[in-house]
Amino acid sequence: MLPVDDLGEPVPLPGPPTRVVSLVPSITEALLTGAVDPAVLVGATDYCTHPPDLDVTRVGGSKYPRVDRVLALRPDLVVANSEENRPEDVERLRADGIPVWVTAAPATVPAALGSLRRLLGTAWDVEPDWLVEAERRWREVTPPWARAVVPVWRKPWVVLGRDTFAGDVLLRLGVVNAFAEHPERYPRPELSELQDADLVVLPDEPYLFTPDDGPQFFPGLRPVHVSGRHLTWYGPSLVDAREALGTALGR
């Protein structure tokens, strides 16, 4: 039987992949941090910023990759994500005979790490040290002590809603997402609806919130500036994320 990705789609892998294109920044970092030989990765998106010295062919953005550029690299595996990448691009790659492993958008930290464990274990039979350590560090859940609004964009305002990885990260640190019960994963409330909380958590990606662009819209909330990589990426960054986010939150 062929292995299947997170969405249950078969992925024909005759052996460990040796030419991989990653369309997911956090998975790019996961692959190249003690998981596979760096020479395995032949292509990545423009937004794959880690490791900082990454030197591979760039194939455009996650939402709109240059599929022709991906095909030209002759990969034996492309790694994508159901939330970050468009189904039509995945289907075009598969139609051209390229195996594509699509990871699901995880709703929790354990789900995210479990997804990576299955990908790395299935494709390369590896369990990197950082994966074991990240699982250990995030097992604990701190009792709730604050309620937060978490914008990820403005013009229009977009915030974390239900079932998001970043929401679970904060929950494990004792911070309850004010929109955790919203029917949408990324609701677009009016600014006036974003004032009923203790904190406003302002990441630096995908929108670059700064001390001069963000806090002024939430005069009654304590602003907390955090690294978007620590809040939303799942992979090796999770080893340091708990301490870094806890420090930012003042805990």
Coordinates of C-alpha atoms in Angstrom, one line a residue, residues 42 44 46 50 57 71 82 84 105 110 113 118 123 141-142 153 184-185 191 212 222 226 228 239 244 246 249 251:
V42 CA 16.4 21.7 -4.2
A44 CA 11.7 26.5 -1.6
D46 CA 10.5 33.1 -1.3
H50 CA 15.1 29.6 7.9
T57 CA 16.1 27.7 -6.1
L71 CA 8.5 21.2 -12.4
S82 CA -3.7 22.5 3.0
E84 CA -1.0 27.7 2.7
A105 CA -3.6 22.8 8.9
P110 CA 0.5 17.9 19.3
L113 CA 4.3 17.8 15.7
R118 CA 4.6 11.1 10.3
A123 CA 9.6 9.5 3.9
V141 CA -0.7 23.4 29.7
T142 CA -0.5 26.5 32.0
W153 CA -3.7 41.4 9.6
E184 CA -14.5 31.0 11.6
R185 CA -10.8 30.2 11.9
L191 CA -12.2 47.1 15.4
D212 CA 4.2 52.2 16.2
R222 CA -1.6 45.6 27.1
V226 CA 5.9 38.4 19.5
G228 CA 5.4 35.3 14.2
V239 CA 12.1 24.3 21.0
A244 CA 10.6 33.3 24.1
G246 CA 6.6 33.4 27.8
L249 CA 4.1 37.7 27.8
R251 CA 5.6 35.2 32.6

